[in-house]
CSV table of C-alpha atoms in Angstrom, one decimal:
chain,number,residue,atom,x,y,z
P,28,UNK,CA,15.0,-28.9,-8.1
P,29,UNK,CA,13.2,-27.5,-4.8
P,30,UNK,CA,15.7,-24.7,-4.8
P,31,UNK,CA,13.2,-22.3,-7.1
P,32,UNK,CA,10.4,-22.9,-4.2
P,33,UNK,CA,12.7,-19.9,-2.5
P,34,UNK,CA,12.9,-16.1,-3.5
P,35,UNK,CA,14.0,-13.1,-1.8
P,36,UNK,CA,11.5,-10.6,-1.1
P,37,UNK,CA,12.5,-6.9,-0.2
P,38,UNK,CA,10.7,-4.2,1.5
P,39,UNK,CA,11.3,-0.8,3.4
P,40,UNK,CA,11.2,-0.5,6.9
P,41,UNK,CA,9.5,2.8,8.8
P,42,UNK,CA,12.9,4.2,8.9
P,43,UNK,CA,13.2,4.4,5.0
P,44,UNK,CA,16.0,1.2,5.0
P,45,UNK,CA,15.6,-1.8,3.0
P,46,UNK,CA,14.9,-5.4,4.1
P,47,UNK,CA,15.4,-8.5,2.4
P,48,UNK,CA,14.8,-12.1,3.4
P,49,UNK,CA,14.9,-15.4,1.4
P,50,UNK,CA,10.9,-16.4,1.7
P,51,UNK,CA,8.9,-19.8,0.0
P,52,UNK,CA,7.0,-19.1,-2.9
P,53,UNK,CA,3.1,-21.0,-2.2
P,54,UNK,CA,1.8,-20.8,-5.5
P,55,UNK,CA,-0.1,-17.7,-7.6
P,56,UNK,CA,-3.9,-16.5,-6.0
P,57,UNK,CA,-6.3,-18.8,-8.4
P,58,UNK,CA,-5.7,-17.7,-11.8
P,59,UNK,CA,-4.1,-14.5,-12.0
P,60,UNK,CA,-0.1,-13.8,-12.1
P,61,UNK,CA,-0.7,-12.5,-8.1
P,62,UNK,CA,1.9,-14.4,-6.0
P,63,UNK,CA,1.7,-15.6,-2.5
P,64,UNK,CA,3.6,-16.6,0.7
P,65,UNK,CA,3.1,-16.5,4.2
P,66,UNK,CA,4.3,-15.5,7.5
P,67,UNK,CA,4.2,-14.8,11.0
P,68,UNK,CA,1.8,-11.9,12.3
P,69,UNK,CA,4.5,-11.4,14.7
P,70,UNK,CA,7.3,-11.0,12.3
P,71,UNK,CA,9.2,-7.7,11.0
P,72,UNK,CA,7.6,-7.9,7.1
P,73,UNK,CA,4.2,-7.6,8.8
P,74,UNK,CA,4.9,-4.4,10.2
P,75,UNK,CA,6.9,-2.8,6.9
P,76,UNK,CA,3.8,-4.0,4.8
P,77,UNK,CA,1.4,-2.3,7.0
P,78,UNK,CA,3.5,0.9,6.9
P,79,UNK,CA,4.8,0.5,3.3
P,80,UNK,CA,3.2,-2.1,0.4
P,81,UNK,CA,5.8,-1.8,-1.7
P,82,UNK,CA,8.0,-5.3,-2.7
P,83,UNK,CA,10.3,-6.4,-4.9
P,84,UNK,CA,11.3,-9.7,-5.6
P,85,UNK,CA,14.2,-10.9,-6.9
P,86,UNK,CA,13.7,-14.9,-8.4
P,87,UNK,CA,16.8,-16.2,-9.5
P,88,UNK,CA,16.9,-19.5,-11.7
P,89,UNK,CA,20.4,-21.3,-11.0
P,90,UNK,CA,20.0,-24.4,-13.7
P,91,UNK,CA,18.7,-22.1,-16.4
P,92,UNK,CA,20.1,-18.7,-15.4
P,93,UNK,CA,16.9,-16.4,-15.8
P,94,UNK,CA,16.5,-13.6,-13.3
P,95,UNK,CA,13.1,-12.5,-12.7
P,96,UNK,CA,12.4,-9.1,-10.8
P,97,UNK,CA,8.8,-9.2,-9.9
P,98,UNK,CA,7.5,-5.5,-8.1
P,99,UNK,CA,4.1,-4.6,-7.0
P,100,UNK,CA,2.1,-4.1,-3.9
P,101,UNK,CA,1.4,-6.9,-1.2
P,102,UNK,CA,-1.3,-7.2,1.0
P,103,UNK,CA,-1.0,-9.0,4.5
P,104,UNK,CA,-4.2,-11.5,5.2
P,105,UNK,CA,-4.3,-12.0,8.9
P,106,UNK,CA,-6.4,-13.5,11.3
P,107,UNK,CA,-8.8,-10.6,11.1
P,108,UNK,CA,-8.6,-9.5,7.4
P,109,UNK,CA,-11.7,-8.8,5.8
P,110,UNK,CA,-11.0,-10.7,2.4
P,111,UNK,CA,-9.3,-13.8,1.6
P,112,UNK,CA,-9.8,-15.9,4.6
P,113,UNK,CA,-10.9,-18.6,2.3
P,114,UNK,CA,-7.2,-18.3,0.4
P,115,UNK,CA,-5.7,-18.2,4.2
P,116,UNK,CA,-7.0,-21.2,5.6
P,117,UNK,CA,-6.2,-23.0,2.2
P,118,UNK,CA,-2.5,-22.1,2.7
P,119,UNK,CA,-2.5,-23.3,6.3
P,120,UNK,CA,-4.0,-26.5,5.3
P,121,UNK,CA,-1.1,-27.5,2.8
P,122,UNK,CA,1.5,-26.6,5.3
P,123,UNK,CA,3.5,-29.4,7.0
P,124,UNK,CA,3.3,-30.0,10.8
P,125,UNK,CA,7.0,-28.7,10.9
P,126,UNK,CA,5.7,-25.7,9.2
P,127,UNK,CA,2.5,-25.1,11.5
P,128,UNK,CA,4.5,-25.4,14.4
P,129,UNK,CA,6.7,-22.0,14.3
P,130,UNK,CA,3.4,-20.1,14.5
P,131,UNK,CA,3.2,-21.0,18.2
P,132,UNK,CA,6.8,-20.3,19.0
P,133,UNK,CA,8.0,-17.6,21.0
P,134,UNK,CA,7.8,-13.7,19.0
P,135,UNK,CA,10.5,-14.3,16.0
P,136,UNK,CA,13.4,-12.1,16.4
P,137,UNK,CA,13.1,-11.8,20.1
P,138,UNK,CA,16.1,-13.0,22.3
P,139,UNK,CA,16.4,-16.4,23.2
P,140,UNK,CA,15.5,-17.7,26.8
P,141,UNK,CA,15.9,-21.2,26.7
P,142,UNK,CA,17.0,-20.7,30.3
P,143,UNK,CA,13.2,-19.6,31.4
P,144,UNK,CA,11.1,-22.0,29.0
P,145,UNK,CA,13.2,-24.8,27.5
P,146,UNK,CA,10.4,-26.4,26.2
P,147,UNK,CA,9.1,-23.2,24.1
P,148,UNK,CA,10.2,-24.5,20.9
P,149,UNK,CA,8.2,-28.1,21.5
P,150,UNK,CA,4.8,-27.7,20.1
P,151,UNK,CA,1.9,-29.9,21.1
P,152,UNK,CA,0.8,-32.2,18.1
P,153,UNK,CA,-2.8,-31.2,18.5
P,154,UNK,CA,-2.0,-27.6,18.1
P,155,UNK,CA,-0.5,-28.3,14.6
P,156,UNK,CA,-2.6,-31.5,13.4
P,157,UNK,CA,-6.1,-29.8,12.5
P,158,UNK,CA,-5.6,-28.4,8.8
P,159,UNK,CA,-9.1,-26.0,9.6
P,160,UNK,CA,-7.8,-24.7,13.2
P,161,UNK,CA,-5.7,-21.8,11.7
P,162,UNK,CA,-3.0,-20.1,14.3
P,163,UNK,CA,-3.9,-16.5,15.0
P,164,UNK,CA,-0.6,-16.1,13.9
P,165,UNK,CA,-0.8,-17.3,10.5
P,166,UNK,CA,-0.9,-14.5,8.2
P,167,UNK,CA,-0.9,-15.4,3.9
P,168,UNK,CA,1.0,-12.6,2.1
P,169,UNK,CA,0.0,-11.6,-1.7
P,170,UNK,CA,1.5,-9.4,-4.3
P,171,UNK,CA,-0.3,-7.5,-6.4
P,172,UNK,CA,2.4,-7.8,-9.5
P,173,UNK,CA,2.4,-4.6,-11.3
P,174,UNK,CA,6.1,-5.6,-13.2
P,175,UNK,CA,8.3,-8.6,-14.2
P,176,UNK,CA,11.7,-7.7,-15.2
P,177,UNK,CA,13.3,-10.8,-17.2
P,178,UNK,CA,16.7,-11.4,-17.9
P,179,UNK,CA,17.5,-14.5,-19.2
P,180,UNK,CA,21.8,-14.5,-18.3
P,181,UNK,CA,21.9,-17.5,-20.8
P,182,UNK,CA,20.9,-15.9,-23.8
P,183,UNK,CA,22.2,-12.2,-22.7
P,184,UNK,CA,18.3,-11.1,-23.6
P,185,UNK,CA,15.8,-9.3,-21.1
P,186,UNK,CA,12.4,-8.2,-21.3
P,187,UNK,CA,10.1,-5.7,-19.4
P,188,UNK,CA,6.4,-6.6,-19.0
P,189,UNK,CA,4.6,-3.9,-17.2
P,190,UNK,CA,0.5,-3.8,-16.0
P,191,UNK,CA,-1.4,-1.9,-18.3
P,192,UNK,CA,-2.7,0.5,-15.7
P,193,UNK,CA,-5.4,-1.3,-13.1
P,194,UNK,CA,-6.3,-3.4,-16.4
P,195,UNK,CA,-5.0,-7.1,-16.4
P,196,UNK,CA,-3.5,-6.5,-20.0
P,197,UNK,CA,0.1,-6.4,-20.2
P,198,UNK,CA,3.0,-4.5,-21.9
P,199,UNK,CA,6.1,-6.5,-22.9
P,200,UNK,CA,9.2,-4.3,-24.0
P,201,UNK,CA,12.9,-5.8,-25.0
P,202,UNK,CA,15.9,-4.0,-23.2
P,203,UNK,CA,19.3,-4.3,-23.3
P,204,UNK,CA,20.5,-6.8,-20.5
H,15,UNK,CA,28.8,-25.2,-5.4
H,16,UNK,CA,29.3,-22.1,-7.1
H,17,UNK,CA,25.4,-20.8,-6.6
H,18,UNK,CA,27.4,-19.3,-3.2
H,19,UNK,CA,28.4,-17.0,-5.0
H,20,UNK,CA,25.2,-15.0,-6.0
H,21,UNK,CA,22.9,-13.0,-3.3
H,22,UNK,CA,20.2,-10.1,-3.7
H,23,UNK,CA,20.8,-7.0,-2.7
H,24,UNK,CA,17.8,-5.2,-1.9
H,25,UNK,CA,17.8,-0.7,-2.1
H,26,UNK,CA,15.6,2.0,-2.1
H,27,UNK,CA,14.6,4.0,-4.8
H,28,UNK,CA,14.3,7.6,-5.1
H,29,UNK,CA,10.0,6.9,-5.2
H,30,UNK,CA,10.9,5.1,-1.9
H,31,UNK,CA,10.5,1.6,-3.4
H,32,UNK,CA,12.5,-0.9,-2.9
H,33,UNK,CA,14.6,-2.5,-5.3
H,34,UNK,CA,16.1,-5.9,-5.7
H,35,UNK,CA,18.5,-8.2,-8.0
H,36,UNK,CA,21.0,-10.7,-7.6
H,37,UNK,CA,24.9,-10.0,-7.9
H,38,UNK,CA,28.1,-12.0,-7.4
H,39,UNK,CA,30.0,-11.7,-4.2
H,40,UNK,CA,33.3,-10.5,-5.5
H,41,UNK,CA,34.8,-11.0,-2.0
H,42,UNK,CA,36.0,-8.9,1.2
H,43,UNK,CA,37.7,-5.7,1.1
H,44,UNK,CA,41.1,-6.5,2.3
H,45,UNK,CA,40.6,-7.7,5.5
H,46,UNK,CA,37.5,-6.2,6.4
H,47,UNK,CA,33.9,-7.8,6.8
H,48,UNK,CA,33.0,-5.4,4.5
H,49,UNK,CA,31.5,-7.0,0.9
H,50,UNK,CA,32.1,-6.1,-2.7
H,51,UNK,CA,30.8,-6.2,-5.2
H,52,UNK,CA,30.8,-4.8,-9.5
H,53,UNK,CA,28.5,-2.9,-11.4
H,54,UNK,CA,27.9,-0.5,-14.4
H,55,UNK,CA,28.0,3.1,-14.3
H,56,UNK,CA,24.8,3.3,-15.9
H,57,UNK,CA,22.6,1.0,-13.9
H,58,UNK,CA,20.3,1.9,-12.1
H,59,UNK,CA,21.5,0.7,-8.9
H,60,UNK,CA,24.1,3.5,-9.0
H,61,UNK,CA,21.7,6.5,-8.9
H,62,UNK,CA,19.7,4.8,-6.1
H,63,UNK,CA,22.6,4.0,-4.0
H,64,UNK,CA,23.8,7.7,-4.8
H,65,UNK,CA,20.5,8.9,-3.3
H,66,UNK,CA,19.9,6.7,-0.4
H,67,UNK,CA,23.0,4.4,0.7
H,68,UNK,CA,21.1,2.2,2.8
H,69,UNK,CA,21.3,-1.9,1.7
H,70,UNK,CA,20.6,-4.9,2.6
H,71,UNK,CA,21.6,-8.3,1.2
H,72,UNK,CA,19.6,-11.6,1.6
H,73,UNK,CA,22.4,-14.4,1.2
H,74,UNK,CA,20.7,-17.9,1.2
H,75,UNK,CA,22.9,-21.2,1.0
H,76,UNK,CA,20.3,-23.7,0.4
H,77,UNK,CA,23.3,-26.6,0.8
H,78,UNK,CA,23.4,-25.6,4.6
H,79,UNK,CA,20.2,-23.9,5.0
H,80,UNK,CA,21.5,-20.9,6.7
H,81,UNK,CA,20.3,-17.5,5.9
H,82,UNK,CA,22.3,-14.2,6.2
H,83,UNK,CA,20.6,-11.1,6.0
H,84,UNK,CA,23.6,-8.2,5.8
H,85,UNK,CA,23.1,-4.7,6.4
H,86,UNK,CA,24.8,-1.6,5.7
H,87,UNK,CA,25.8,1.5,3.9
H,88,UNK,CA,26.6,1.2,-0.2
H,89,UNK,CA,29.3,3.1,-1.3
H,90,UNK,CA,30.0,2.8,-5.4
H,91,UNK,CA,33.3,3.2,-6.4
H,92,UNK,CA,33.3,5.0,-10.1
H,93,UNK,CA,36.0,6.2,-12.4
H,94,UNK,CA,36.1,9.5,-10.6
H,95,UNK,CA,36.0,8.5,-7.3
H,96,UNK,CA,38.6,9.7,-4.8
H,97,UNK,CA,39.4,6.3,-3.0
H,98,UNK,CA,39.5,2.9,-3.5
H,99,UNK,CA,40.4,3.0,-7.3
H,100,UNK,CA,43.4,0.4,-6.7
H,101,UNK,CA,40.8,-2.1,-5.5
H,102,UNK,CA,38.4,-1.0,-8.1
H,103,UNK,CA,41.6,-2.0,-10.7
H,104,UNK,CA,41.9,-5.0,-9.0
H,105,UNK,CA,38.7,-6.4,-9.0
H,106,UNK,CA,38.8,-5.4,-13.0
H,107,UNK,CA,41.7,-7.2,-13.8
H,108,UNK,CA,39.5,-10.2,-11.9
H,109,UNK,CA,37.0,-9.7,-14.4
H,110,UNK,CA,36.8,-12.7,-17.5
H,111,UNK,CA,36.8,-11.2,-20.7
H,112,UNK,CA,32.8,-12.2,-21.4
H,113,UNK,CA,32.6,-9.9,-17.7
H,114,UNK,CA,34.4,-7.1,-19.3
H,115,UNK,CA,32.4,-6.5,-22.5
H,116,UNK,CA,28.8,-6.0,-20.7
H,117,UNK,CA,30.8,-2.5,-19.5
H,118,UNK,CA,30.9,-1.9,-22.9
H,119,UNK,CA,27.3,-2.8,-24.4
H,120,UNK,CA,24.5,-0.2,-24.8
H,121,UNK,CA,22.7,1.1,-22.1
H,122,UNK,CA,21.5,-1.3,-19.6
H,123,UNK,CA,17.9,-1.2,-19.1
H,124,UNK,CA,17.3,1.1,-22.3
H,125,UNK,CA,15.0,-0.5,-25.6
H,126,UNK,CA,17.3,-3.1,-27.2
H,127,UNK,CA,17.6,-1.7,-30.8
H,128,UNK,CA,19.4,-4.2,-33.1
H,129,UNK,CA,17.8,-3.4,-36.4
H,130,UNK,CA,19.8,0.3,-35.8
H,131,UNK,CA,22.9,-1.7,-34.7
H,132,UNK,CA,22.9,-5.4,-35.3
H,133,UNK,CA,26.9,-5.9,-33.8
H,134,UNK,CA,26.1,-3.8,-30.4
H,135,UNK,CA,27.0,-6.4,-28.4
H,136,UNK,CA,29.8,-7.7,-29.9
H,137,UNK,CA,33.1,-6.1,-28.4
H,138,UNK,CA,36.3,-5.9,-29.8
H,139,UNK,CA,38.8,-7.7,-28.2
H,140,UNK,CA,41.1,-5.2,-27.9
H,141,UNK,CA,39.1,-3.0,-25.4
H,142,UNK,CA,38.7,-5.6,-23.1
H,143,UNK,CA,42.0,-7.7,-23.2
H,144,UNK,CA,43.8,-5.4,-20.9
H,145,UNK,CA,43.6,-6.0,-17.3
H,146,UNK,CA,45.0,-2.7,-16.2
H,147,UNK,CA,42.8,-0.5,-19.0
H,148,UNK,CA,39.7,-0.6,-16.5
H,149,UNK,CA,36.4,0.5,-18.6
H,150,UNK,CA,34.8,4.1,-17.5
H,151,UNK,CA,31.5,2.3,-16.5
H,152,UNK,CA,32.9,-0.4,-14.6
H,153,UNK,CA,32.3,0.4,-10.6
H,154,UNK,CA,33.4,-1.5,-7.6
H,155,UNK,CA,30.3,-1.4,-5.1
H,156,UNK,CA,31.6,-1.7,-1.5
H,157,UNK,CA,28.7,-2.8,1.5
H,158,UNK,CA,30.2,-1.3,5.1
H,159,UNK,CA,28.4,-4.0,6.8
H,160,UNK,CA,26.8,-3.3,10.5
H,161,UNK,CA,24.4,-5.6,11.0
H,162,UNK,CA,24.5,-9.8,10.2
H,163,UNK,CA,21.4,-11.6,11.0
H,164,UNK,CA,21.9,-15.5,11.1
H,165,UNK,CA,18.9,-17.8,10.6
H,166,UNK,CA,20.1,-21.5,10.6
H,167,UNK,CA,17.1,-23.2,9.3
H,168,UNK,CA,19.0,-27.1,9.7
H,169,UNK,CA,19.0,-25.9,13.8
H,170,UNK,CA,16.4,-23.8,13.9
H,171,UNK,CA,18.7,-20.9,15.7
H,172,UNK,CA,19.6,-17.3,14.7
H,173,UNK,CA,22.0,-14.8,15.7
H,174,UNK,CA,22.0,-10.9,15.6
H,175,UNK,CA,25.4,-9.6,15.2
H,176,UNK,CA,26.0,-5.8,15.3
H,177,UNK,CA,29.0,-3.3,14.9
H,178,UNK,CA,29.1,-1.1,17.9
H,179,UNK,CA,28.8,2.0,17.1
H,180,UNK,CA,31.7,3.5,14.6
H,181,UNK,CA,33.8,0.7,16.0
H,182,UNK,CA,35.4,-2.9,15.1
H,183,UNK,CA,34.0,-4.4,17.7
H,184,UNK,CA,30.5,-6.5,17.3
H,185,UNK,CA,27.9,-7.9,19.5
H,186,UNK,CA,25.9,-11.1,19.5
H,187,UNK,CA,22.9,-11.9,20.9
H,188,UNK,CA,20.9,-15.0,20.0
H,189,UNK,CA,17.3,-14.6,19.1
H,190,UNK,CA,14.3,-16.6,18.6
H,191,UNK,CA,14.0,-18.1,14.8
């Protein structure tokens, strides 16, 4: 079912408010539980992770009813990041052409002016094609997860595994649902 | 497809996390745009709303591809509360039993202790048969939207819509996706 690709990812904005957007899951960093997505240097998440780490996911599981609420702290890998550019370029190279090509539209969230470029949202195919020519706007997204909150709806059980400090043990306590 | 129903509802908590879990829509107040929805007493969604008002919800209808992302103030509608208690009765007597008896289990979110209490969860029918004898920890949650932004992923549009001011009245102004 490619519906559990999606989860919703919130954050606080500078002015102390929540956001929340549905975002792609692209897989855990190598082998730990870190998860990552990506985004658009331009976009408003950029900004609210620069000012504020801080995310929670929520992951909900329609065909087997298990919530998962997934918190930590997530680091933004841009253009000019001094680690991970390996990771970066790996996640640009899996993405579809489609996918490529929002990173060279006009700034997300900005109004529309079809009027003045119609043409804005038509990308040239050898802008996109190259999986090594990385957009500058192509930044991969990781969270460092610090807590999994499990509630499995069909069972009426839930569970609470929490980091062990910095350490990469874990802590798994049963709570009531 | 009843997986319309759910969304995430992202808050802030008093540490100035955020926060994030999926509910049910319970519907519009009245005839309002504003959105409701239930929760316990003792979650902890009610002492962060209490503290900081401020939600968002991330609403994602993957038959459609469009996203909504609502914003607004949280009010939660308890026992005590001066207002609203006919539509917090209401949305009880909405409630399925199997909805009902959660109100009535231990303490959400505390160490599930069956060896001290084996039959916790299992309610007696009698407290929960009664569509007019609304549980103590059963709240209405009520969203006073002001803000809807539309993503359309099929057309690749969006749409900022926002209450003026203290008023009915809302403006639209398409942006770039």
């Amino acid at each position: 079912m490619p519906y559990v690709k999606y989860f919703q990812m919130a954050t606080v904005k500078p002015d102390g408010r929540p956001a929340n957007r549905t975002v792609v899951y692209r897989g855990f960093l190598g082998d730990t539980p870190d998860i990552t997505m990506v985004t658009d240097l331009r976009s408003g998440k950029v900004q609210e992770i620069r000012a504020n780490p801080a995310g929670e996911f929520a992951w909900y599981m329609p065909e087997t009813r298990d919530q998962f609420r997934i918190a930590g702290d997530l680091t933004v890998v841009a253009h000019d990041s001094a680690t991970m550019q390996k990771e970066r370029q790996e996640a640009w190279a899996k993405m579809s052409p489609g996918g490529r090509a929002q990173f060279a539209w006009p700034v997300p969230g900005f109004p529309r002016l079809d009027d003045e470029n119609p043409d804005a949202f038509d990308i040239p195919e050898e802008l996109i094609s190259d999986p090594n020519a990385v957009l500058e706007n192509f930044c991969l997204v990781v969270m460092r997860v610090d807590e999994v909150d499990h509630l499995s709806l069909r069972k009426n059980r839930r569970w609470h595994h929490t980091r062990k400090g910095g350490t990469d043990e874990w802590e798994t306590v049963e709570v009531n649902p």
